Amino acid sequence: MSREFVMGLDIGTTSVKACIFDIKGKLIAETEKMNSFHYPEPGWSEQDPIEIERSAVLAIKEAIEIAEINKDELIALGFSAAMHSLLCVNEQGSPISPGLIWADGRSYAQAEAVKGTIGSSVYSKTGTPIHPMTPFSKLLWMKETNYQPYKDAAYFMSIKEYLLQCWFDQRVIDYSMASATGLFNPSVLDWEPELLEMTGITREQLSEIVPPTNVLSGIKREIADEMGINPEMPFVMGAADGQLANLGIGAILPGEVAVSVGTSGAIRQINKGVKIDENQETFCYSFTADSTIVGGPTNNGGIVLQWLKDLLNDQRDFSEFLGDAEKVAPGAEGILFLPYLNGERAPIWNQKAKGNFYGVSITHKKEHFIRAVLEGITFNLYQIGKALERLAGEPEKIYVNGGLARSPLWLQMMADIFEAEIYVSESHHSAAWGAAWTALVGIGKVDSFEDIKKNIPMGVPVLPNKENSKVYKALYENYEKLARDMVKYF
């Protein structure tokens, strides 16, 4: 009997990852290609879509070589991608602008203007908070500033869509990526005419909206040859990285929450139907035709720890660096940290927000600051989780993935602050496995999304320490007050 493998391609902000799994979820091979960033002006964040497309081709090729599999043994590939990127494309399909990514804040003024006028109406239709991260806000900036690529563009698309166009000559977008644009109405699964008019574009300039299981076939032969794949191999649309991270770790039923912390972070739950938050603290993005993912993203995850490590000129690896925090009791002896170094999305949705250390004294040392930063990141996630709880109820099970999930100290901190058991997959590639599983659903190899639960290698749950939870409960009340009080200074 021939072997069968499936690939998940995860087009992230920091890198492109290609992961090959067997159909039971065991990781066979992985490769990662780093993406570069450009910051032409303060608050601007851009990437080169051509570079990322080339990285994706090379990542696929190298993963197959590392796995040492026959091209016919790879039966499908599914896509995962970071949300909120936007580029302008000409009639020939070539990019005529850089990719403006989620961290780009140039449309702050436009987003604030919408929030101050018709923000509630727009949010109620899209489920997407009004924020500079969204292509909706970026398009308003392009229109109002007479951005030349905007005026010359035949089409507008995300970096994921650009890859698909390069490889298949098709302009298609899945429900979740469409939802993240801020131009999509999840209740009717279509572009919102009022917002197209506001941004000065037409639906013909946007891609065809398709479900995550949509199968793409007929990749260009020269691209297939570069990748080292069978040109007849099916590719499946997949979804955004958030939806697929939930799927890939098994957080797909009511009451199951996923927390992802890499460079940035998010807390999310998959639900049936559309759930719009009256307080506008969370997003509601489509996944399938009848399900959405509700949650909140933070700009400030591992990138804040990297900032502190660089600031302290600490040359050790991250595990040793974080290990210093174990020298300090919960609460960092009085230091509270608001982790808004990159502005913040959920729950405050304020691009001008700044980070703060509160309660610093002359007795505090490096380890206190490391602990305070870890706790601040986790308190922020907990605050987002409380907003999610209002819509979806108390979590019954919390799954955690992402780079920070490799830290036993942080996993225990999560369990203590959330007062819950924390479940962690043995694989740290949940979005890629979610993309691969979606591909298997798309080609009919497996019956349902829910069946993935039988095919996720899970580690031993991390249990909360009751004494630590008591300490953190009191500290969180102070953190929340401080976060609320500081808003007036941003």
Short mmCIF file of C-alpha atoms in Angstrom, two decimals:
data_model
loop_
_atom_site.label_atom_id
_atom_site.label_comp_id
_atom_site.label_asym_id
_atom_site.label_seq_id
_atom_site.Cartn_x
_atom_site.Cartn_y
_atom_site.Cartn_z
CA MET A 1 0.00 0.00 0.00
CA SER A 2 1.45 3.38 -1.00
CA ARG A 3 2.16 6.01 1.61
CA GLU A 4 0.08 9.21 1.76
CA PHE A 5 1.13 12.62 3.03
CA VAL A 6 -0.42 16.07 3.13
CA MET A 7 1.16 19.53 3.36
CA GLY A 8 0.15 22.66 5.22
CA LEU A 9 1.64 25.90 3.89
CA ASP A 10 1.54 28.64 6.55
CA ILE A 11 2.16 32.09 5.05
CA GLY A 12 2.89 34.04 8.20
CA THR A 13 4.08 37.56 8.84
CA THR A 14 7.54 36.56 10.04
CA SER A 15 8.07 33.52 7.83
CA VAL A 16 6.65 31.01 5.38
CA LYS A 17 6.48 27.47 6.78
CA ALA A 18 5.89 24.30 4.80
CA CYS A 19 4.99 21.28 6.96
CA ILE A 20 4.43 17.74 5.73
CA PHE A 21 2.28 15.43 7.86
CA ASP A 22 1.02 11.91 7.55
CA ILE A 23 -2.77 11.78 7.57
CA LYS A 24 -2.79 11.05 11.31
CA GLY A 25 -1.08 14.36 12.11
CA LYS A 26 2.48 13.20 12.69
CA LEU A 27 4.95 15.84 11.48
CA ILE A 28 7.26 14.32 8.87
CA ALA A 29 9.23 17.35 7.71
CA GLU A 30 9.19 21.12 8.00
CA THR A 31 11.05 24.04 6.52
CA GLU A 32 10.88 27.75 7.21
CA LYS A 33 11.85 30.76 5.12
CA MET A 34 12.07 34.12 6.86
CA ASN A 35 10.29 37.19 5.47
CA SER A 36 11.84 40.63 5.42
CA PHE A 37 10.10 43.84 6.49
CA HIS A 38 10.32 47.43 5.31
CA TYR A 39 9.49 50.52 7.36
CA PRO A 40 9.70 53.48 4.93
CA GLU A 41 8.07 55.86 7.41
CA PRO A 42 7.18 55.70 11.11
CA GLY A 43 4.10 53.53 11.57
CA TRP A 44 4.35 51.95 8.11
CA SER A 45 4.96 48.19 7.79
CA GLU A 46 5.44 46.63 4.35
CA GLN A 47 6.52 43.35 2.78
CA ASP A 48 7.44 42.32 -0.75
CA PRO A 49 4.82 39.89 -2.12
CA ILE A 50 7.19 38.67 -4.84
CA GLU A 51 9.76 37.70 -2.19
CA ILE A 52 7.11 35.83 -0.20
CA GLU A 53 5.87 33.96 -3.28
CA ARG A 54 9.41 32.86 -4.05
CA SER A 55 9.93 31.81 -0.42
CA ALA A 56 6.76 29.72 -0.55
CA VAL A 57 7.91 27.86 -3.66
CA LEU A 58 11.30 27.17 -2.10
CA ALA A 59 9.79 26.11 1.23
CA ILE A 60 7.55 23.55 -0.50
CA LYS A 61 10.47 22.20 -2.52
CA GLU A 62 12.78 21.86 0.48
CA ALA A 63 10.11 20.25 2.70
CA ILE A 64 9.57 17.54 0.08
CA GLU A 65 13.31 16.97 -0.19
CA ILE A 66 13.73 16.75 3.60
CA ALA A 67 10.80 14.33 3.87
CA GLU A 68 12.32 12.15 1.13
CA ILE A 69 8.94 11.32 -0.30
CA ASN A 70 7.87 10.61 -3.85
CA LYS A 71 5.91 13.45 -5.44
CA ASP A 72 2.94 11.12 -5.98
CA GLU A 73 2.81 10.39 -2.23
CA LEU A 74 1.87 14.02 -1.52
CA ILE A 75 -1.90 13.96 -2.01
CA ALA A 76 -2.90 17.57 -1.24
CA LEU A 77 -1.79 20.96 0.08
CA GLY A 78 -3.80 23.41 2.18
CA PHE A 79 -3.14 27.12 2.77
CA SER A 80 -2.96 29.11 5.99
CA ALA A 81 -2.16 32.83 5.91
CA ALA A 82 -1.82 35.89 8.11
CA MET A 83 -4.76 38.27 7.84
CA HIS A 84 -5.13 41.94 6.89
CA SER A 85 -2.47 42.35 4.18
CA LEU A 86 -3.29 44.47 1.12
CA LEU A 87 -1.56 45.13 -2.19
CA CYS A 88 -2.48 46.81 -5.43
CA VAL A 89 -2.21 44.70 -8.59
CA ASN A 90 -2.32 45.66 -12.27
CA GLU A 91 -4.30 44.03 -15.07
CA GLN A 92 -1.45 41.61 -15.78
CA GLY A 93 -1.46 40.36 -12.20
CA SER A 94 1.76 42.06 -11.14
CA PRO A 95 1.96 43.93 -7.83
CA ILE A 96 2.32 47.69 -8.21
CA SER A 97 2.56 48.37 -4.48
CA PRO A 98 4.24 46.68 -1.54
CA GLY A 99 2.10 44.52 0.70
CA LEU A 100 0.74 46.63 3.57
CA ILE A 101 0.54 44.19 6.48
CA TRP A 102 -1.57 44.06 9.67
CA ALA A 103 1.00 46.09 11.62
CA ASP A 104 0.81 49.03 9.20
CA GLY A 105 -0.70 52.00 11.01
CA ARG A 106 -0.76 54.67 8.30
CA SER A 107 -4.56 54.71 8.16
CA TYR A 108 -4.96 55.67 11.83
CA ALA A 109 -6.68 58.99 11.02
CA GLN A 110 -9.12 57.34 8.61
CA ALA A 111 -9.98 54.59 11.12
CA GLU A 112 -10.57 57.13 13.88
CA ALA A 113 -12.81 59.20 11.62
CA VAL A 114 -14.98 56.17 10.85
CA LYS A 115 -15.08 55.12 14.52
CA GLY A 116 -16.22 58.60 15.51
CA THR A 117 -19.08 58.70 13.01
CA ILE A 118 -20.49 55.47 11.56
CA GLY A 119 -18.17 53.00 13.31
CA SER A 120 -20.93 51.14 15.15
CA SER A 121 -22.93 50.66 11.96
CA VAL A 122 -19.91 49.42 10.02
CA TYR A 123 -18.87 47.05 12.81
CA SER A 124 -22.40 45.65 13.15
CA LYS A 125 -22.35 44.66 9.48
CA THR A 126 -18.83 43.21 9.29
CA GLY A 127 -17.92 42.02 12.78
CA THR A 128 -14.49 43.53 12.14
CA PRO A 129 -13.30 46.28 14.51
CA ILE A 130 -12.45 49.61 12.88
CA HIS A 131 -8.66 49.69 13.05
CA PRO A 132 -5.67 50.57 10.81
CA MET A 133 -4.90 46.84 10.50
CA THR A 134 -7.80 46.25 8.08
CA PRO A 135 -7.71 46.60 4.31
CA PHE A 136 -10.91 48.67 4.68
CA SER A 137 -8.99 51.37 6.57
CA LYS A 138 -5.97 51.06 4.29
CA LEU A 139 -8.15 51.59 1.22
CA LEU A 140 -9.65 54.70 2.79
CA TRP A 141 -6.11 56.02 3.32
CA MET A 142 -5.17 55.20 -0.29
CA LYS A 143 -8.27 56.96 -1.61
CA GLU A 144 -7.90 60.07 0.56
CA THR A 145 -4.17 60.50 -0.09
CA ASN A 146 -4.39 59.80 -3.85
CA TYR A 147 -1.97 56.90 -3.46
CA GLN A 148 -0.76 56.31 -7.01
CA PRO A 149 -0.83 52.47 -6.95
CA TYR A 150 -4.46 52.67 -5.76
CA LYS A 151 -5.37 54.88 -8.71
CA ASP A 152 -3.58 52.56 -11.16
CA ALA A 153 -4.78 49.26 -9.68
CA ALA A 154 -6.98 46.83 -11.56
CA TYR A 155 -7.35 44.61 -8.48
CA PHE A 156 -6.81 44.61 -4.71
CA MET A 157 -5.79 41.46 -2.86
CA SER A 158 -3.97 39.93 0.10
CA ILE A 159 -0.56 38.29 -0.19
CA LYS A 160 -2.27 34.88 -0.03
CA GLU A 161 -4.48 35.76 -2.99
CA TYR A 162 -1.44 36.99 -4.89
CA LEU A 163 0.25 33.59 -4.49
CA LEU A 164 -2.85 31.79 -5.76
CA GLN A 165 -3.06 34.10 -8.74
CA CYS A 166 0.62 33.52 -9.55
CA TRP A 167 0.20 29.77 -9.40
CA PHE A 168 -3.31 29.22 -10.81
CA ASP A 169 -4.29 32.43 -12.66
CA GLN A 170 -7.35 32.60 -10.40
CA ARG A 171 -8.49 35.42 -8.14
CA VAL A 172 -10.17 33.67 -5.21
CA ILE A 173 -10.48 34.38 -1.49
CA ASP A 174 -11.87 32.21 1.30
CA TYR A 175 -14.55 33.35 3.76
CA SER A 176 -12.13 34.03 6.61
CA MET A 177 -9.64 36.11 4.63
CA ALA A 178 -12.54 38.05 3.09
CA SER A 179 -13.99 38.62 6.56
CA ALA A 180 -10.68 40.04 7.80
CA THR A 181 -10.70 42.74 5.12
CA GLY A 182 -13.44 44.65 6.94
CA LEU A 183 -15.37 44.81 3.64
CA PHE A 184 -17.30 41.53 4.06
CA ASN A 185 -20.67 40.83 5.64
CA PRO A 186 -20.55 37.42 7.37
CA SER A 187 -24.34 37.27 7.64
CA VAL A 188 -24.73 37.10 3.86
CA LEU A 189 -21.21 35.85 2.92
CA ASP A 190 -20.67 38.67 0.45
CA TRP A 191 -18.96 42.02 0.03
CA GLU A 192 -20.78 44.92 1.69
CA PRO A 193 -21.82 47.43 -1.05
CA GLU A 194 -21.78 50.48 1.26
CA LEU A 195 -18.14 49.86 2.20
CA LEU A 196 -17.06 49.29 -1.39
CA GLU A 197 -18.57 52.65 -2.23
CA MET A 198 -16.80 54.30 0.71
CA THR A 199 -13.43 52.97 -0.40
CA GLY A 200 -14.03 53.81 -4.06
CA ILE A 201 -13.62 50.29 -5.40
CA THR A 202 -15.90 47.78 -7.14
CA ARG A 203 -16.60 44.12 -6.42
CA GLU A 204 -14.95 43.29 -9.77
CA GLN A 205 -11.68 44.54 -8.27
CA LEU A 206 -11.95 41.98 -5.48
CA SER A 207 -11.64 38.21 -5.65
CA GLU A 208 -14.35 35.58 -5.91
CA ILE A 209 -15.37 34.39 -2.44
CA VAL A 210 -15.17 30.61 -1.93
CA PRO A 211 -15.38 28.18 1.04
CA PRO A 212 -12.21 26.89 2.76
CA THR A 213 -12.64 23.46 1.18
CA ASN A 214 -12.60 24.86 -2.36
CA VAL A 215 -10.18 22.81 -4.50
CA LEU A 216 -7.76 24.49 -6.90
CA SER A 217 -6.28 22.40 -9.68
CA GLY A 218 -4.13 22.98 -12.73
CA ILE A 219 -1.15 24.74 -11.19
CA LYS A 220 1.21 26.16 -13.80
CA ARG A 221 3.57 23.39 -14.85
CA GLU A 222 6.69 25.52 -14.45
CA ILE A 223 5.69 26.29 -10.85
CA ALA A 224 4.98 22.61 -10.15
CA ASP A 225 8.38 21.68 -11.54
CA GLU A 226 10.05 24.25 -9.29
CA MET A 227 8.23 22.85 -6.27
CA GLY A 228 8.91 19.25 -7.21
CA ILE A 229 5.24 18.27 -7.06
CA ASN A 230 2.82 16.47 -9.34
CA PRO A 231 1.08 19.23 -11.37
CA GLU A 232 -2.23 17.38 -10.91
CA MET A 233 -2.00 17.48 -7.10
CA PRO A 234 -4.98 19.35 -5.63
CA PHE A 235 -4.46 22.53 -3.64
CA VAL A 236 -7.19 23.53 -1.18
CA MET A 237 -8.01 27.12 -0.19
CA GLY A 238 -7.75 26.72 3.54
CA ALA A 239 -8.35 29.81 5.65
CA ALA A 240 -6.74 32.46 7.82
CA ASP A 241 -4.15 31.38 10.37
CA GLY A 242 -6.41 32.06 13.36
CA GLN A 243 -9.22 29.77 12.23
CA LEU A 244 -6.76 27.06 11.25
CA ALA A 245 -4.79 27.31 14.50
CA ASN A 246 -8.03 26.57 16.35
CA LEU A 247 -8.76 23.67 14.04
CA GLY A 248 -5.22 22.31 14.19
CA ILE A 249 -5.19 22.16 17.98
CA GLY A 250 -8.74 20.79 18.20
CA ALA A 251 -10.51 23.86 19.65
CA ILE A 252 -13.53 23.59 17.38
CA LEU A 253 -16.52 22.78 19.60
CA PRO A 254 -18.59 25.12 21.83
CA GLY A 255 -16.68 26.01 25.00
CA GLU A 256 -13.28 25.23 23.50
CA VAL A 257 -10.95 28.24 23.40
CA ALA A 258 -7.56 28.51 21.70
CA VAL A 259 -4.82 30.90 22.74
CA SER A 260 -1.98 31.49 20.27
CA VAL A 261 1.11 33.47 21.19
CA GLY A 262 3.95 33.95 18.75
CA THR A 263 5.22 37.37 17.71
CA SER A 264 1.72 38.67 18.38
CA GLY A 265 -1.14 36.72 19.94
CA ALA A 266 -4.85 35.98 19.97
CA ILE A 267 -7.58 34.20 21.88
CA ARG A 268 -10.40 32.68 19.80
CA GLN A 269 -13.43 30.41 19.81
CA ILE A 270 -15.32 28.84 16.90
CA ASN A 271 -19.11 29.29 17.02
CA LYS A 272 -22.16 28.58 14.94
CA GLY A 273 -23.62 31.70 13.40
CA VAL A 274 -22.56 35.35 13.69
CA LYS A 275 -21.88 36.89 17.13
CA ILE A 276 -21.39 40.66 17.12
CA ASP A 277 -20.04 42.30 20.28
CA GLU A 278 -21.99 45.42 21.30
CA ASN A 279 -18.86 46.70 23.08
CA GLN A 280 -16.78 46.25 19.90
CA GLU A 281 -13.96 44.55 21.83
CA THR A 282 -13.81 41.37 19.73
CA PHE A 283 -13.89 40.33 16.08
CA CYS A 284 -16.28 37.89 14.42
CA TYR A 285 -14.76 36.41 11.26
CA SER A 286 -16.34 33.76 9.05
CA PHE A 287 -14.78 30.31 8.74
CA THR A 288 -17.29 28.10 6.94
CA ALA A 289 -20.71 29.01 5.55
CA ASP A 290 -22.34 28.45 8.96
CA SER A 291 -19.51 29.02 11.47
CA THR A 292 -17.47 31.98 12.62
CA ILE A 293 -14.51 32.54 14.88
CA VAL A 294 -14.91 35.08 17.67
CA GLY A 295 -11.99 36.51 19.58
CA GLY A 296 -9.44 39.22 19.91
CA PRO A 297 -5.88 39.74 18.68
CA THR A 298 -3.03 41.40 20.54
CA ASN A 299 -0.09 43.13 18.86
CA ASN A 300 2.08 42.29 21.83
CA GLY A 301 3.20 38.71 22.35
CA GLY A 302 6.70 37.33 22.00
CA ILE A 303 7.84 40.52 20.30
CA VAL A 304 7.66 42.26 23.70
CA LEU A 305 9.92 39.65 25.27
CA GLN A 306 12.33 40.05 22.36
CA TRP A 307 12.33 43.81 22.96
CA LEU A 308 13.18 43.32 26.64
CA LYS A 309 15.88 40.77 25.83
CA ASP A 310 17.48 43.16 23.33
CA LEU A 311 17.12 46.10 25.71
CA LEU A 312 18.93 44.17 28.43
CA ASN A 313 21.52 42.98 25.90
CA ASP A 314 20.94 39.42 27.09
CA GLN A 315 22.79 37.02 24.78
CA ARG A 316 21.39 33.79 26.20
CA ASP A 317 18.79 31.67 24.46
CA PHE A 318 15.15 32.34 25.27
CA SER A 319 14.68 29.40 27.65
CA GLU A 320 17.54 30.63 29.85
CA PHE A 321 16.33 34.22 29.59
CA LEU A 322 12.79 33.31 30.67
CA GLY A 323 14.21 31.03 33.35
CA ASP A 324 15.25 34.09 35.34
CA ALA A 325 11.56 34.82 35.95
CA GLU A 326 11.31 31.63 38.03
CA LYS A 327 13.50 33.30 40.66
CA VAL A 328 10.60 35.68 41.42
CA ALA A 329 7.23 34.93 43.03
CA PRO A 330 3.98 35.65 41.16
CA GLY A 331 3.38 39.39 41.01
CA ALA A 332 7.00 40.37 40.30
CA GLU A 333 7.15 42.00 43.75
CA GLY A 334 4.79 44.79 42.82
CA ILE A 335 5.55 45.52 39.15
CA LEU A 336 2.60 45.58 36.76
CA PHE A 337 3.27 45.87 33.04
CA LEU A 338 0.91 47.10 30.32
CA PRO A 339 2.34 45.42 27.20
CA TYR A 340 1.20 47.94 24.58
CA LEU A 341 4.59 48.48 22.93
CA ASN A 342 3.12 48.28 19.42
CA GLY A 343 -0.13 50.06 20.13
CA GLU A 344 -2.89 47.55 20.75
CA ARG A 345 -5.78 45.84 19.09
CA ALA A 346 -8.07 43.92 21.48
CA PRO A 347 -9.40 44.81 23.91
CA ILE A 348 -8.69 48.57 23.71
CA TRP A 349 -8.28 48.97 19.91
CA ASN A 350 -5.93 51.93 20.22
CA GLN A 351 -2.99 52.18 17.83
CA LYS A 352 -1.54 55.04 19.90
CA ALA A 353 -1.37 53.02 23.13
CA LYS A 354 2.05 52.71 24.81
CA GLY A 355 3.61 50.20 27.17
CA ASN A 356 4.09 51.01 30.85
CA PHE A 357 5.84 49.58 33.90
CA TYR A 358 3.97 50.49 37.09
CA GLY A 359 5.24 50.06 40.64
CA VAL A 360 8.99 49.98 39.97
CA SER A 361 11.28 50.40 42.97
CA ILE A 362 15.03 50.53 43.53
CA THR A 363 15.06 46.91 44.73
CA HIS A 364 13.82 45.46 41.45
CA LYS A 365 16.22 43.50 39.26
CA LYS A 366 16.25 42.06 35.78
CA GLU A 367 14.31 38.96 36.76
CA HIS A 368 11.46 41.08 38.14
CA PHE A 369 11.05 42.85 34.80
CA ILE A 370 11.13 39.56 32.88
CA ARG A 371 8.42 38.16 35.15
CA ALA A 372 6.36 41.35 34.92
CA VAL A 373 6.48 41.31 31.12
CA LEU A 374 5.37 37.66 30.99
CA GLU A 375 2.53 38.40 33.40
CA GLY A 376 1.51 41.55 31.51
CA ILE A 377 1.24 39.64 28.23
CA THR A 378 -0.87 36.99 29.96
CA PHE A 379 -3.10 39.47 31.82
CA ASN A 380 -3.80 41.15 28.48
CA LEU A 381 -4.84 37.82 26.97
CA TYR A 382 -7.02 37.17 30.01
CA GLN A 383 -8.70 40.55 29.59
CA ILE A 384 -9.46 39.71 25.94
CA GLY A 385 -10.74 36.34 27.13
CA LYS A 386 -13.20 38.03 29.49
CA ALA A 387 -14.61 40.00 26.54
CA LEU A 388 -14.92 36.74 24.58
CA GLU A 389 -16.66 35.13 27.55
CA ARG A 390 -19.48 37.68 27.37
CA LEU A 391 -20.34 36.41 23.89
CA ALA A 392 -19.52 32.73 24.04
CA GLY A 393 -19.79 31.79 27.72
CA GLU A 394 -17.14 30.48 30.11
CA PRO A 395 -14.47 28.35 28.45
CA GLU A 396 -14.70 24.65 29.20
CA LYS A 397 -11.31 23.81 27.76
CA ILE A 398 -8.32 26.02 26.86
CA TYR A 399 -5.82 24.98 24.20
CA VAL A 400 -2.54 26.84 23.74
CA ASN A 401 -0.16 26.98 20.80
CA GLY A 402 2.56 29.18 19.34
CA GLY A 403 6.18 29.81 20.19
CA LEU A 404 5.59 30.86 23.80
CA ALA A 405 3.83 27.53 24.43
CA ARG A 406 7.29 25.96 24.50
CA SER A 407 7.92 27.63 27.87
CA PRO A 408 6.78 25.48 30.83
CA LEU A 409 6.93 28.60 33.04
CA TRP A 410 4.52 30.49 30.81
CA LEU A 411 2.16 27.52 30.46
CA GLN A 412 1.92 27.32 34.25
CA MET A 413 1.32 31.09 34.37
CA MET A 414 -1.51 30.66 31.85
CA ALA A 415 -3.08 27.90 33.93
CA ASP A 416 -2.79 30.00 37.11
CA ILE A 417 -4.15 33.26 35.65
CA PHE A 418 -6.99 31.60 33.71
CA GLU A 419 -7.66 29.16 36.59
CA ALA A 420 -8.05 26.37 34.05
CA GLU A 421 -6.34 23.29 32.72
CA ILE A 422 -4.18 24.13 29.72
CA TYR A 423 -3.93 21.68 26.82
CA VAL A 424 -0.94 21.76 24.48
CA SER A 425 -0.32 19.81 21.29
CA GLU A 426 3.00 18.03 20.94
CA SER A 427 3.33 19.85 17.61
CA HIS A 428 3.80 23.61 17.46
CA HIS A 429 2.44 23.79 13.91
CA SER A 430 -1.29 23.98 14.62
CA ALA A 431 -2.11 26.41 11.79
CA ALA A 432 -0.22 24.26 9.28
CA TRP A 433 -1.92 21.08 10.50
CA GLY A 434 -5.28 22.86 10.36
CA ALA A 435 -4.53 23.83 6.76
CA ALA A 436 -3.48 20.28 5.93
CA TRP A 437 -6.63 18.84 7.52
CA THR A 438 -8.79 21.29 5.57
CA ALA A 439 -7.11 19.97 2.44
CA LEU A 440 -8.04 16.42 3.45
CA VAL A 441 -11.66 17.51 4.00
CA GLY A 442 -11.63 19.34 0.67
CA ILE A 443 -10.53 16.29 -1.33
CA GLY A 444 -12.87 13.95 0.57
CA LYS A 445 -10.10 11.97 2.27
CA VAL A 446 -11.68 12.59 5.70
CA ASP A 447 -15.31 13.15 6.59
CA SER A 448 -15.35 16.32 8.67
CA PHE A 449 -13.44 19.08 10.42
CA GLU A 450 -14.43 17.58 13.79
CA ASP A 451 -12.64 14.32 13.02
CA ILE A 452 -9.32 16.10 13.44
CA LYS A 453 -9.72 15.59 17.20
CA LYS A 454 -8.76 11.95 16.73
CA ASN A 455 -5.54 12.98 15.00
CA ILE A 456 -3.83 15.53 17.25
CA PRO A 457 -0.94 14.32 19.43
CA MET A 458 -1.58 16.06 22.77
CA GLY A 459 0.77 16.50 25.70
CA VAL A 460 -0.09 16.25 29.42
CA PRO A 461 -2.43 19.07 30.57
CA VAL A 462 -0.98 21.81 32.79
CA LEU A 463 -3.02 22.22 35.98
CA PRO A 464 -3.52 25.51 37.84
CA ASN A 465 -1.82 26.16 41.18
CA LYS A 466 -4.62 27.34 43.47
CA GLU A 467 -2.39 29.54 45.63
CA ASN A 468 -0.92 31.27 42.58
CA SER A 469 -4.41 31.73 41.13
CA LYS A 470 -5.50 33.60 44.26
CA VAL A 471 -2.53 35.95 43.96
CA TYR A 472 -3.16 36.55 40.26
CA LYS A 473 -6.86 37.17 40.76
CA ALA A 474 -6.09 40.12 43.05
CA LEU A 475 -3.32 41.37 40.77
CA TYR A 476 -5.56 41.24 37.72
CA GLU A 477 -8.08 43.58 39.36
CA ASN A 478 -5.28 46.14 39.70
CA TYR A 479 -4.06 45.47 36.15
CA GLU A 480 -7.55 46.03 34.72
CA LYS A 481 -8.00 49.30 36.62
CA LEU A 482 -4.59 50.50 35.49
CA ALA A 483 -5.30 49.58 31.86
CA ARG A 484 -8.64 51.40 32.00
CA ASP A 485 -7.19 54.49 33.68
CA MET A 486 -4.25 54.77 31.29
CA VAL A 487 -6.48 54.98 28.19
CA LYS A 488 -7.03 58.72 28.68
CA TYR A 489 -3.30 59.35 28.27
CA PHE A 490 -2.96 57.65 24.87
#
